[in-house]
Every structure is written in structure tokens, then in C-alpha cells.
Amino acid sequence: MAVDPDRPPNLSWKDKLLGGVAVVCDLNRFGPSTGIENKFELLEGDVNTPMIDGIHAIALLDRIKEILFKEMELTVVLKLLTRNIGYNAINNRILNFWKPAKSIHLMDIANGYFLVKFQAFEDYNKALTQGPWIVYGQYLTIQPWTKDFSPSQPYPNVVLAWIRLLSLPGHLYKRKIIEAIG
């Protein structure tokens, strides 16, 4: 059987869906931005994989959990309410909205949720506070990542809401007053 070296290889279904380009997943892209990874060492017993009811589980020591949580400090959770959106579409929209000064890393996770990890606090703060963000006529929910976040929930359990208070005198812009009004 003769093989033509100039003939492009057959594309898999995945490659066709992705536009015929090979996609390389760089797990470090979503990793730490603070350099903690270079100092991070796993010690004997930090990670255990016990069997519970015949299923492997992962048990991490609190020290490891705290390191991992610290790495998520500048991460937000996104979800477009009432519809799902593709990775490229949401990536283009948020880059256009936020125009971050430093790079951001977007990760598509389960149930229509996305994680966005920022390299700069200013970009993180802008994304959280400069909204609301509307994509395809739908409200884009954005919330800080917490260790209690679960992508298995179909909708966020907490939503930041933007309320416009027209003609509110400046002296009333105090946190306690706004909370009492809201």
C-alpha cells in the first residue's frame, strides 16, 4: 500500500468540529500565576486514594487544599442564563467586554459553566464590578469562585444583580443605606 506523504491526514470528528486544527491542551495555562507552583511540593501522605464502597476517592490534606484554593483567588465563574454558549463565542465576548490588561484563561466546565482565571486583580475587579454583561440578549452571571461552587447545579445559587437607582443623592451612597434599600 502506497502512502502519499503530501496528503493531509484524515481529520477526526473532533478535529472537524474544531475547524480542522489540532488543539493542544496545556494544563499549565489554567495553573498558578503567582509562581507558587515552583515552590509546591507533594509530601508523602499529602494525597491519598482510599477505596470507599469499591470506588476510588481522592483525599487531600488541608495544607494541599489551602494551596489549591489560594491559586483560585483571581478566578470567577461564568454562566449565561437560559441558554448555553460555546467556548469560542464566550471567549470572544468577554475579551471584547473586559479588554484585560493581562492574559486571562478560560476553562469550559460542566453544565454551561466557565471558569475565568485572571492574571491581574484590576481585570478581575473590572469583570465583577463593571457589569451587567449581556451576551446574545441574555444576562451573563459572574461570581467569584468559592470552594463551595459546584458545576452540578443547573443554576448559580448566588447571583450578583445590578440595580440602577436613578437620582439617588450622593450622600445616600453608603453600604448600609444601599443594603437597606435593596
Short mmCIF file of N, CA and C in Angstrom, two decimals:
data_model
loop_
_atom_site.label_atom_id
_atom_site.label_comp_id
_atom_site.label_asym_id
_atom_site.label_seq_id
_atom_site.Cartn_x
_atom_site.Cartn_y
_atom_site.Cartn_z
N MET A 1 0.85 -1.18 0.00
CA MET A 1 0.00 0.00 0.00
C MET A 1 0.89 1.23 0.00
N ALA A 2 0.69 2.10 -0.96
CA ALA A 2 1.49 3.31 -1.06
C ALA A 2 0.83 4.43 -0.25
N VAL A 3 1.66 5.18 0.43
CA VAL A 3 1.17 6.29 1.24
C VAL A 3 1.72 7.57 0.66
N ASP A 4 0.84 8.51 0.38
CA ASP A 4 1.26 9.81 -0.15
C ASP A 4 1.65 10.70 1.02
N PRO A 5 2.94 11.07 1.15
CA PRO A 5 3.36 11.89 2.29
C PRO A 5 2.83 13.31 2.24
N ASP A 6 2.41 13.77 1.06
CA ASP A 6 1.89 15.14 0.94
C ASP A 6 0.41 15.24 1.24
N ARG A 7 -0.25 14.10 1.31
CA ARG A 7 -1.69 14.09 1.57
C ARG A 7 -1.94 14.38 3.04
N PRO A 8 -2.82 15.36 3.32
CA PRO A 8 -3.11 15.63 4.73
C PRO A 8 -3.82 14.44 5.38
N PRO A 9 -3.57 14.21 6.65
CA PRO A 9 -4.22 13.08 7.33
C PRO A 9 -5.73 13.31 7.44
N ASN A 10 -6.46 12.20 7.52
CA ASN A 10 -7.90 12.31 7.72
C ASN A 10 -8.17 12.96 9.07
N LEU A 11 -9.13 13.88 9.07
CA LEU A 11 -9.48 14.55 10.31
C LEU A 11 -10.48 13.72 11.09
N SER A 12 -10.31 13.68 12.38
CA SER A 12 -11.29 13.02 13.23
C SER A 12 -12.53 13.91 13.33
N TRP A 13 -13.61 13.34 13.84
CA TRP A 13 -14.84 14.13 14.03
C TRP A 13 -14.57 15.32 14.93
N LYS A 14 -13.80 15.12 15.99
CA LYS A 14 -13.44 16.20 16.91
C LYS A 14 -12.70 17.31 16.16
N ASP A 15 -11.71 16.92 15.33
CA ASP A 15 -10.95 17.92 14.59
C ASP A 15 -11.84 18.70 13.62
N LYS A 16 -12.78 18.01 12.99
CA LYS A 16 -13.70 18.69 12.07
C LYS A 16 -14.55 19.71 12.83
N LEU A 17 -15.03 19.33 14.02
CA LEU A 17 -15.82 20.25 14.82
C LEU A 17 -15.01 21.47 15.24
N LEU A 18 -13.73 21.25 15.47
CA LEU A 18 -12.87 22.35 15.91
C LEU A 18 -12.27 23.12 14.75
N GLY A 19 -12.79 22.89 13.55
CA GLY A 19 -12.33 23.67 12.41
C GLY A 19 -11.08 23.12 11.75
N GLY A 20 -10.79 21.85 11.96
CA GLY A 20 -9.67 21.23 11.28
C GLY A 20 -8.31 21.58 11.83
N VAL A 21 -8.27 22.08 13.03
CA VAL A 21 -6.98 22.41 13.63
C VAL A 21 -6.77 21.53 14.85
N ALA A 22 -5.54 21.18 15.05
CA ALA A 22 -5.22 20.40 16.23
C ALA A 22 -5.26 21.30 17.45
N VAL A 23 -5.87 20.83 18.50
CA VAL A 23 -5.96 21.60 19.73
C VAL A 23 -5.11 20.91 20.78
N VAL A 24 -4.19 21.65 21.34
CA VAL A 24 -3.32 21.11 22.37
C VAL A 24 -3.79 21.68 23.71
N CYS A 25 -4.04 20.82 24.64
CA CYS A 25 -4.48 21.25 25.96
C CYS A 25 -3.26 21.44 26.85
N ASP A 26 -3.02 22.66 27.25
CA ASP A 26 -1.91 22.96 28.14
C ASP A 26 -2.48 23.13 29.55
N LEU A 27 -2.31 22.11 30.37
CA LEU A 27 -2.88 22.16 31.71
C LEU A 27 -2.26 23.26 32.55
N ASN A 28 -1.06 23.68 32.23
CA ASN A 28 -0.42 24.74 33.00
C ASN A 28 -1.03 26.10 32.71
N ARG A 29 -1.73 26.25 31.58
CA ARG A 29 -2.34 27.54 31.26
C ARG A 29 -3.33 27.95 32.33
N PHE A 30 -4.03 26.99 32.90
CA PHE A 30 -5.01 27.34 33.91
C PHE A 30 -4.42 27.26 35.30
N GLY A 31 -3.16 27.02 35.36
CA GLY A 31 -2.48 26.88 36.64
C GLY A 31 -2.16 28.22 37.27
N PRO A 32 -1.27 28.21 38.20
CA PRO A 32 -0.99 29.38 39.02
C PRO A 32 -0.33 30.50 38.24
N SER A 33 -0.58 31.70 38.69
CA SER A 33 0.04 32.87 38.09
C SER A 33 1.02 33.51 39.06
N THR A 34 1.06 33.03 40.26
CA THR A 34 1.86 33.69 41.29
C THR A 34 3.22 33.05 41.50
N GLY A 35 3.51 31.98 40.78
CA GLY A 35 4.78 31.33 40.96
C GLY A 35 4.81 30.34 42.11
N ILE A 36 3.68 30.14 42.77
CA ILE A 36 3.62 29.21 43.90
C ILE A 36 3.90 27.78 43.42
N GLU A 37 3.54 27.48 42.18
CA GLU A 37 3.72 26.13 41.64
C GLU A 37 5.19 25.70 41.74
N ASN A 38 6.10 26.62 41.52
CA ASN A 38 7.51 26.28 41.57
C ASN A 38 7.95 25.86 42.97
N LYS A 39 7.27 26.32 43.99
CA LYS A 39 7.64 26.02 45.37
C LYS A 39 6.77 24.90 45.96
N PHE A 40 5.82 24.44 45.21
CA PHE A 40 4.84 23.48 45.67
C PHE A 40 5.41 22.07 45.60
N GLU A 41 5.45 21.38 46.72
CA GLU A 41 5.93 20.01 46.76
C GLU A 41 4.90 19.13 47.44
N LEU A 42 4.68 17.97 46.85
CA LEU A 42 3.82 16.98 47.49
C LEU A 42 4.69 16.11 48.39
N LEU A 43 4.28 15.98 49.61
CA LEU A 43 4.98 15.13 50.56
C LEU A 43 4.24 13.80 50.70
N GLU A 44 4.91 12.84 51.24
CA GLU A 44 4.29 11.53 51.46
C GLU A 44 3.03 11.71 52.31
N GLY A 45 1.91 11.20 51.83
CA GLY A 45 0.67 11.28 52.57
C GLY A 45 -0.18 12.51 52.28
N ASP A 46 0.32 13.45 51.45
CA ASP A 46 -0.47 14.64 51.11
C ASP A 46 -1.70 14.28 50.29
N VAL A 47 -1.56 13.28 49.43
CA VAL A 47 -2.67 12.83 48.58
C VAL A 47 -2.87 11.34 48.82
N ASN A 48 -4.08 10.99 49.19
CA ASN A 48 -4.43 9.59 49.42
C ASN A 48 -5.57 9.21 48.49
N THR A 49 -5.58 7.95 48.06
CA THR A 49 -6.66 7.47 47.21
C THR A 49 -7.28 6.22 47.82
N PRO A 50 -8.05 6.40 48.88
CA PRO A 50 -8.68 5.24 49.53
C PRO A 50 -9.85 4.70 48.69
N MET A 51 -10.21 3.47 48.96
CA MET A 51 -11.39 2.87 48.34
C MET A 51 -12.56 3.05 49.30
N ILE A 52 -13.64 3.64 48.80
CA ILE A 52 -14.85 3.82 49.59
C ILE A 52 -15.98 3.16 48.82
N ASP A 53 -16.56 2.13 49.40
CA ASP A 53 -17.62 1.35 48.75
C ASP A 53 -17.20 0.88 47.36
N GLY A 54 -15.95 0.47 47.24
CA GLY A 54 -15.46 -0.06 45.97
C GLY A 54 -15.11 1.00 44.93
N ILE A 55 -15.13 2.26 45.32
CA ILE A 55 -14.83 3.35 44.38
C ILE A 55 -13.64 4.12 44.92
N HIS A 56 -12.70 4.41 44.03
CA HIS A 56 -11.54 5.21 44.45
C HIS A 56 -11.98 6.62 44.78
N ALA A 57 -11.47 7.13 45.87
CA ALA A 57 -11.73 8.52 46.28
C ALA A 57 -10.39 9.24 46.33
N ILE A 58 -10.43 10.55 46.35
CA ILE A 58 -9.22 11.36 46.47
C ILE A 58 -9.32 12.14 47.76
N ALA A 59 -8.35 11.97 48.62
CA ALA A 59 -8.31 12.68 49.90
C ALA A 59 -7.04 13.53 49.94
N LEU A 60 -7.23 14.84 50.10
CA LEU A 60 -6.10 15.76 50.17
C LEU A 60 -5.99 16.31 51.59
N LEU A 61 -4.77 16.49 52.04
CA LEU A 61 -4.56 17.13 53.34
C LEU A 61 -4.97 18.60 53.24
N ASP A 62 -5.34 19.18 54.38
CA ASP A 62 -5.76 20.58 54.40
C ASP A 62 -4.69 21.51 53.84
N ARG A 63 -3.43 21.19 54.07
CA ARG A 63 -2.32 22.01 53.55
C ARG A 63 -2.38 22.10 52.02
N ILE A 64 -2.65 21.00 51.38
CA ILE A 64 -2.73 20.97 49.92
C ILE A 64 -3.97 21.71 49.45
N LYS A 65 -5.09 21.50 50.13
CA LYS A 65 -6.32 22.21 49.76
C LYS A 65 -6.12 23.72 49.83
N GLU A 66 -5.48 24.20 50.87
CA GLU A 66 -5.25 25.65 51.02
C GLU A 66 -4.39 26.20 49.89
N ILE A 67 -3.38 25.45 49.49
CA ILE A 67 -2.53 25.88 48.36
C ILE A 67 -3.37 25.96 47.09
N LEU A 68 -4.19 24.96 46.85
CA LEU A 68 -5.03 24.94 45.66
C LEU A 68 -6.08 26.05 45.69
N PHE A 69 -6.68 26.29 46.85
CA PHE A 69 -7.67 27.37 46.98
C PHE A 69 -7.02 28.72 46.74
N LYS A 70 -5.82 28.90 47.24
CA LYS A 70 -5.10 30.17 47.06
C LYS A 70 -4.89 30.47 45.58
N GLU A 71 -4.64 29.42 44.81
CA GLU A 71 -4.42 29.59 43.37
C GLU A 71 -5.69 30.01 42.63
N MET A 72 -6.84 29.88 43.26
CA MET A 72 -8.10 30.23 42.61
C MET A 72 -8.59 31.62 43.01
N GLU A 73 -7.77 32.39 43.72
CA GLU A 73 -8.19 33.71 44.23
C GLU A 73 -8.71 34.64 43.15
N LEU A 74 -8.09 34.66 41.99
CA LEU A 74 -8.49 35.58 40.92
C LEU A 74 -9.31 34.86 39.85
N THR A 75 -10.16 33.95 40.28
CA THR A 75 -10.97 33.16 39.36
C THR A 75 -12.45 33.48 39.57
N VAL A 76 -13.17 33.62 38.46
CA VAL A 76 -14.61 33.84 38.51
C VAL A 76 -15.32 32.70 37.79
N VAL A 77 -16.59 32.55 38.12
CA VAL A 77 -17.46 31.56 37.49
C VAL A 77 -18.44 32.31 36.61
N LEU A 78 -18.55 31.88 35.36
CA LEU A 78 -19.49 32.48 34.41
C LEU A 78 -20.56 31.47 34.03
N LYS A 79 -21.77 31.98 33.79
CA LYS A 79 -22.84 31.16 33.22
C LYS A 79 -23.82 32.09 32.54
N LEU A 80 -24.17 31.76 31.33
CA LEU A 80 -25.17 32.52 30.60
C LEU A 80 -26.53 31.94 30.97
N LEU A 81 -27.38 32.78 31.55
CA LEU A 81 -28.69 32.28 31.99
C LEU A 81 -29.56 31.94 30.79
N THR A 82 -30.32 30.92 30.90
CA THR A 82 -31.35 30.43 29.97
C THR A 82 -30.82 29.79 28.69
N ARG A 83 -29.53 29.81 28.43
CA ARG A 83 -29.02 29.12 27.24
C ARG A 83 -27.55 28.81 27.42
N ASN A 84 -27.08 27.86 26.63
CA ASN A 84 -25.66 27.53 26.65
C ASN A 84 -24.96 28.25 25.52
N ILE A 85 -23.69 28.42 25.65
CA ILE A 85 -22.89 29.15 24.67
C ILE A 85 -21.58 28.40 24.50
N GLY A 86 -21.03 28.45 23.30
CA GLY A 86 -19.78 27.76 23.02
C GLY A 86 -18.56 28.50 23.56
N TYR A 87 -17.48 27.75 23.66
CA TYR A 87 -16.23 28.28 24.21
C TYR A 87 -15.74 29.50 23.42
N ASN A 88 -15.65 29.37 22.10
CA ASN A 88 -15.12 30.47 21.29
C ASN A 88 -16.01 31.71 21.37
N ALA A 89 -17.31 31.50 21.38
CA ALA A 89 -18.24 32.64 21.44
C ALA A 89 -18.09 33.40 22.75
N ILE A 90 -18.04 32.68 23.86
CA ILE A 90 -17.92 33.38 25.15
C ILE A 90 -16.54 34.00 25.29
N ASN A 91 -15.52 33.32 24.79
CA ASN A 91 -14.16 33.86 24.86
C ASN A 91 -14.07 35.19 24.10
N ASN A 92 -14.62 35.22 22.89
CA ASN A 92 -14.60 36.46 22.11
C ASN A 92 -15.37 37.58 22.80
N ARG A 93 -16.53 37.24 23.36
CA ARG A 93 -17.35 38.26 24.02
C ARG A 93 -16.67 38.85 25.24
N ILE A 94 -16.13 37.99 26.11
CA ILE A 94 -15.53 38.53 27.33
C ILE A 94 -14.25 39.31 27.04
N LEU A 95 -13.49 38.88 26.05
CA LEU A 95 -12.30 39.66 25.68
C LEU A 95 -12.71 41.03 25.17
N ASN A 96 -13.80 41.08 24.41
CA ASN A 96 -14.31 42.35 23.89
C ASN A 96 -14.86 43.23 25.00
N PHE A 97 -15.60 42.65 25.95
CA PHE A 97 -16.17 43.41 27.07
C PHE A 97 -15.09 43.94 27.99
N TRP A 98 -14.24 43.04 28.44
CA TRP A 98 -13.33 43.35 29.53
C TRP A 98 -12.02 43.98 29.09
N LYS A 99 -11.58 43.66 27.86
CA LYS A 99 -10.29 44.16 27.37
C LYS A 99 -9.21 44.08 28.46
N PRO A 100 -8.92 42.88 28.92
CA PRO A 100 -7.99 42.74 30.05
C PRO A 100 -6.58 43.22 29.72
N ALA A 101 -5.93 43.81 30.71
CA ALA A 101 -4.56 44.29 30.55
C ALA A 101 -3.58 43.12 30.47
N LYS A 102 -3.87 42.06 31.20
CA LYS A 102 -3.03 40.86 31.17
C LYS A 102 -3.89 39.69 30.69
N SER A 103 -3.23 38.60 30.35
CA SER A 103 -3.96 37.47 29.79
C SER A 103 -4.93 36.88 30.81
N ILE A 104 -5.98 36.30 30.26
CA ILE A 104 -6.94 35.55 31.08
C ILE A 104 -6.99 34.14 30.51
N HIS A 105 -7.41 33.21 31.33
CA HIS A 105 -7.52 31.83 30.89
C HIS A 105 -8.94 31.35 31.15
N LEU A 106 -9.59 30.90 30.08
CA LEU A 106 -10.98 30.45 30.14
C LEU A 106 -11.01 28.93 30.12
N MET A 107 -11.83 28.36 30.98
CA MET A 107 -11.98 26.91 31.03
C MET A 107 -13.46 26.57 31.00
N ASP A 108 -13.85 25.73 30.05
CA ASP A 108 -15.22 25.26 29.92
C ASP A 108 -15.38 24.07 30.85
N ILE A 109 -16.31 24.20 31.80
CA ILE A 109 -16.56 23.08 32.71
C ILE A 109 -18.00 22.63 32.52
N ALA A 110 -18.50 21.76 33.34
CA ALA A 110 -19.81 21.14 33.16
C ALA A 110 -20.98 22.10 33.28
N ASN A 111 -22.10 21.72 32.67
CA ASN A 111 -23.40 22.38 32.87
C ASN A 111 -23.45 23.82 32.38
N GLY A 112 -22.67 24.18 31.38
CA GLY A 112 -22.70 25.54 30.85
C GLY A 112 -21.91 26.55 31.66
N TYR A 113 -21.15 26.09 32.63
CA TYR A 113 -20.32 26.97 33.44
C TYR A 113 -18.94 27.12 32.82
N PHE A 114 -18.35 28.28 33.04
CA PHE A 114 -16.97 28.54 32.63
C PHE A 114 -16.23 29.12 33.83
N LEU A 115 -14.95 28.81 33.91
CA LEU A 115 -14.08 29.46 34.88
C LEU A 115 -13.16 30.40 34.12
N VAL A 116 -12.95 31.58 34.67
CA VAL A 116 -12.01 32.53 34.08
C VAL A 116 -10.99 32.88 35.15
N LYS A 117 -9.73 32.61 34.84
CA LYS A 117 -8.64 32.94 35.78
C LYS A 117 -7.92 34.17 35.25
N PHE A 118 -7.83 35.17 36.11
CA PHE A 118 -7.19 36.43 35.75
C PHE A 118 -5.75 36.45 36.26
N GLN A 119 -4.92 37.20 35.55
CA GLN A 119 -3.53 37.39 35.97
C GLN A 119 -3.37 38.68 36.77
N ALA A 120 -4.36 39.58 36.66
CA ALA A 120 -4.27 40.88 37.34
C ALA A 120 -5.54 41.14 38.14
N PHE A 121 -5.37 41.64 39.36
CA PHE A 121 -6.52 41.95 40.21
C PHE A 121 -7.41 43.00 39.56
N GLU A 122 -6.84 43.98 38.87
CA GLU A 122 -7.62 45.04 38.24
C GLU A 122 -8.59 44.46 37.21
N ASP A 123 -8.13 43.49 36.42
CA ASP A 123 -9.00 42.85 35.43
C ASP A 123 -10.10 42.04 36.12
N TYR A 124 -9.75 41.34 37.17
CA TYR A 124 -10.70 40.55 37.95
C TYR A 124 -11.79 41.47 38.53
N ASN A 125 -11.37 42.56 39.12
CA ASN A 125 -12.30 43.50 39.73
C ASN A 125 -13.21 44.14 38.68
N LYS A 126 -12.66 44.49 37.54
CA LYS A 126 -13.45 45.09 36.46
C LYS A 126 -14.55 44.12 36.00
N ALA A 127 -14.20 42.87 35.83
CA ALA A 127 -15.19 41.88 35.39
C ALA A 127 -16.33 41.75 36.39
N LEU A 128 -16.00 41.81 37.68
CA LEU A 128 -17.02 41.65 38.72
C LEU A 128 -17.86 42.91 38.92
N THR A 129 -17.29 44.09 38.73
CA THR A 129 -17.97 45.31 39.14
C THR A 129 -18.46 46.21 38.02
N GLN A 130 -18.01 46.00 36.80
CA GLN A 130 -18.37 46.94 35.72
C GLN A 130 -19.58 46.49 34.91
N GLY A 131 -20.25 45.43 35.32
CA GLY A 131 -21.38 44.88 34.56
C GLY A 131 -22.59 45.77 34.62
N PRO A 132 -23.74 45.31 34.22
CA PRO A 132 -24.01 43.93 33.84
C PRO A 132 -23.48 43.63 32.43
N TRP A 133 -23.22 42.36 32.18
CA TRP A 133 -22.73 41.90 30.89
C TRP A 133 -23.85 41.13 30.20
N ILE A 134 -24.16 41.55 28.99
CA ILE A 134 -25.25 40.93 28.23
C ILE A 134 -24.65 40.24 27.00
N VAL A 135 -24.97 38.96 26.82
CA VAL A 135 -24.48 38.18 25.68
C VAL A 135 -25.69 37.58 24.98
N TYR A 136 -25.83 37.87 23.70
CA TYR A 136 -26.97 37.39 22.91
C TYR A 136 -28.30 37.69 23.60
N GLY A 137 -28.40 38.86 24.20
CA GLY A 137 -29.62 39.29 24.86
C GLY A 137 -29.88 38.63 26.21
N GLN A 138 -28.93 37.86 26.70
CA GLN A 138 -29.09 37.16 27.97
C GLN A 138 -28.08 37.69 28.98
N TYR A 139 -28.45 37.65 30.24
CA TYR A 139 -27.59 38.11 31.31
C TYR A 139 -26.49 37.09 31.57
N LEU A 140 -25.24 37.54 31.53
CA LEU A 140 -24.11 36.69 31.85
C LEU A 140 -23.85 36.80 33.35
N THR A 141 -24.11 35.71 34.07
CA THR A 141 -23.85 35.75 35.51
C THR A 141 -22.36 35.58 35.73
N ILE A 142 -21.86 36.33 36.68
CA ILE A 142 -20.45 36.27 37.04
C ILE A 142 -20.36 36.36 38.55
N GLN A 143 -19.61 35.46 39.14
CA GLN A 143 -19.45 35.45 40.58
C GLN A 143 -18.04 34.98 40.91
N PRO A 144 -17.51 35.43 42.03
CA PRO A 144 -16.19 34.93 42.42
C PRO A 144 -16.25 33.43 42.68
N TRP A 145 -15.20 32.72 42.31
CA TRP A 145 -15.13 31.29 42.59
C TRP A 145 -14.99 31.10 44.10
N THR A 146 -15.71 30.13 44.63
CA THR A 146 -15.56 29.74 46.03
C THR A 146 -15.36 28.24 46.09
N LYS A 147 -14.83 27.76 47.20
CA LYS A 147 -14.60 26.32 47.32
C LYS A 147 -15.91 25.54 47.39
N ASP A 148 -17.01 26.22 47.64
CA ASP A 148 -18.32 25.56 47.69
C ASP A 148 -19.00 25.49 46.33
N PHE A 149 -18.40 26.09 45.30
CA PHE A 149 -19.01 26.08 43.97
C PHE A 149 -19.11 24.65 43.45
N SER A 150 -20.26 24.33 42.87
CA SER A 150 -20.47 23.01 42.28
C SER A 150 -21.07 23.18 40.89
N PRO A 151 -20.37 22.73 39.85
CA PRO A 151 -20.92 22.84 38.50
C PRO A 151 -22.09 21.89 38.24
N SER A 152 -22.38 21.00 39.19
CA SER A 152 -23.51 20.09 39.00
C SER A 152 -24.85 20.77 39.22
N GLN A 153 -24.85 21.96 39.82
CA GLN A 153 -26.10 22.71 39.99
C GLN A 153 -26.46 23.36 38.65
N PRO A 154 -27.71 23.25 38.21
CA PRO A 154 -28.07 23.82 36.92
C PRO A 154 -28.02 25.34 36.89
N TYR A 155 -28.21 25.98 38.03
CA TYR A 155 -28.16 27.45 38.09
C TYR A 155 -27.34 27.87 39.29
N PRO A 156 -26.71 29.03 39.21
CA PRO A 156 -25.94 29.52 40.36
C PRO A 156 -26.85 29.71 41.57
N ASN A 157 -26.32 29.44 42.76
CA ASN A 157 -27.13 29.65 43.96
C ASN A 157 -27.04 31.09 44.45
N VAL A 158 -26.08 31.86 43.94
CA VAL A 158 -25.94 33.28 44.26
C VAL A 158 -25.71 34.01 42.95
N VAL A 159 -26.42 35.11 42.75
CA VAL A 159 -26.25 35.90 41.53
C VAL A 159 -26.03 37.35 41.92
N LEU A 160 -24.98 37.95 41.37
CA LEU A 160 -24.78 39.38 41.55
C LEU A 160 -25.80 40.10 40.68
N ALA A 161 -26.56 41.00 41.24
CA ALA A 161 -27.58 41.72 40.48
C ALA A 161 -27.22 43.20 40.42
N TRP A 162 -27.47 43.80 39.27
CA TRP A 162 -27.22 45.22 39.08
C TRP A 162 -28.54 45.95 39.18
N ILE A 163 -28.61 46.91 40.07
CA ILE A 163 -29.83 47.69 40.27
C ILE A 163 -29.48 49.15 40.07
N ARG A 164 -30.23 49.80 39.22
CA ARG A 164 -29.99 51.21 38.94
C ARG A 164 -30.91 52.05 39.82
N LEU A 165 -30.32 52.96 40.57
CA LEU A 165 -31.07 53.85 41.45
C LEU A 165 -30.95 55.26 40.88
N LEU A 166 -31.91 55.62 40.06
CA LEU A 166 -31.87 56.93 39.41
C LEU A 166 -32.02 58.06 40.41
N SER A 167 -31.23 59.07 40.25
CA SER A 167 -31.31 60.32 41.03
C SER A 167 -31.14 60.11 42.53
N LEU A 168 -30.44 59.07 42.94
CA LEU A 168 -30.17 58.87 44.36
C LEU A 168 -29.10 59.88 44.78
N PRO A 169 -29.40 60.71 45.76
CA PRO A 169 -28.41 61.71 46.20
C PRO A 169 -27.11 61.05 46.67
N GLY A 170 -26.00 61.70 46.38
CA GLY A 170 -24.68 61.16 46.67
C GLY A 170 -24.46 60.80 48.12
N HIS A 171 -25.06 61.56 49.05
CA HIS A 171 -24.83 61.26 50.46
C HIS A 171 -25.49 59.95 50.91
N LEU A 172 -26.37 59.38 50.07
CA LEU A 172 -27.01 58.11 50.41
C LEU A 172 -26.22 56.90 49.91
N TYR A 173 -25.13 57.13 49.20
CA TYR A 173 -24.31 56.03 48.70
C TYR A 173 -23.41 55.49 49.80
N LYS A 174 -24.01 54.90 50.78
CA LYS A 174 -23.34 54.23 51.88
C LYS A 174 -23.80 52.78 51.86
N ARG A 175 -22.90 51.87 52.13
CA ARG A 175 -23.21 50.45 52.03
C ARG A 175 -24.47 50.07 52.81
N LYS A 176 -24.59 50.52 54.05
CA LYS A 176 -25.75 50.15 54.87
C LYS A 176 -27.05 50.70 54.29
N ILE A 177 -27.00 51.91 53.76
CA ILE A 177 -28.20 52.52 53.16
C ILE A 177 -28.60 51.73 51.91
N ILE A 178 -27.63 51.44 51.05
CA ILE A 178 -27.92 50.71 49.81
C ILE A 178 -28.47 49.32 50.15
N GLU A 179 -27.89 48.64 51.13
CA GLU A 179 -28.39 47.32 51.53
C GLU A 179 -29.81 47.41 52.07
N ALA A 180 -30.12 48.47 52.82
CA ALA A 180 -31.47 48.64 53.36
C ALA A 180 -32.47 48.90 52.24
N ILE A 181 -32.07 49.68 51.24
CA ILE A 181 -32.95 49.96 50.10
C ILE A 181 -33.17 48.69 49.29
N GLY A 182 -32.07 47.94 49.06
CA GLY A 182 -32.10 46.73 48.21
C GLY A 182 -32.85 45.63 48.86
#
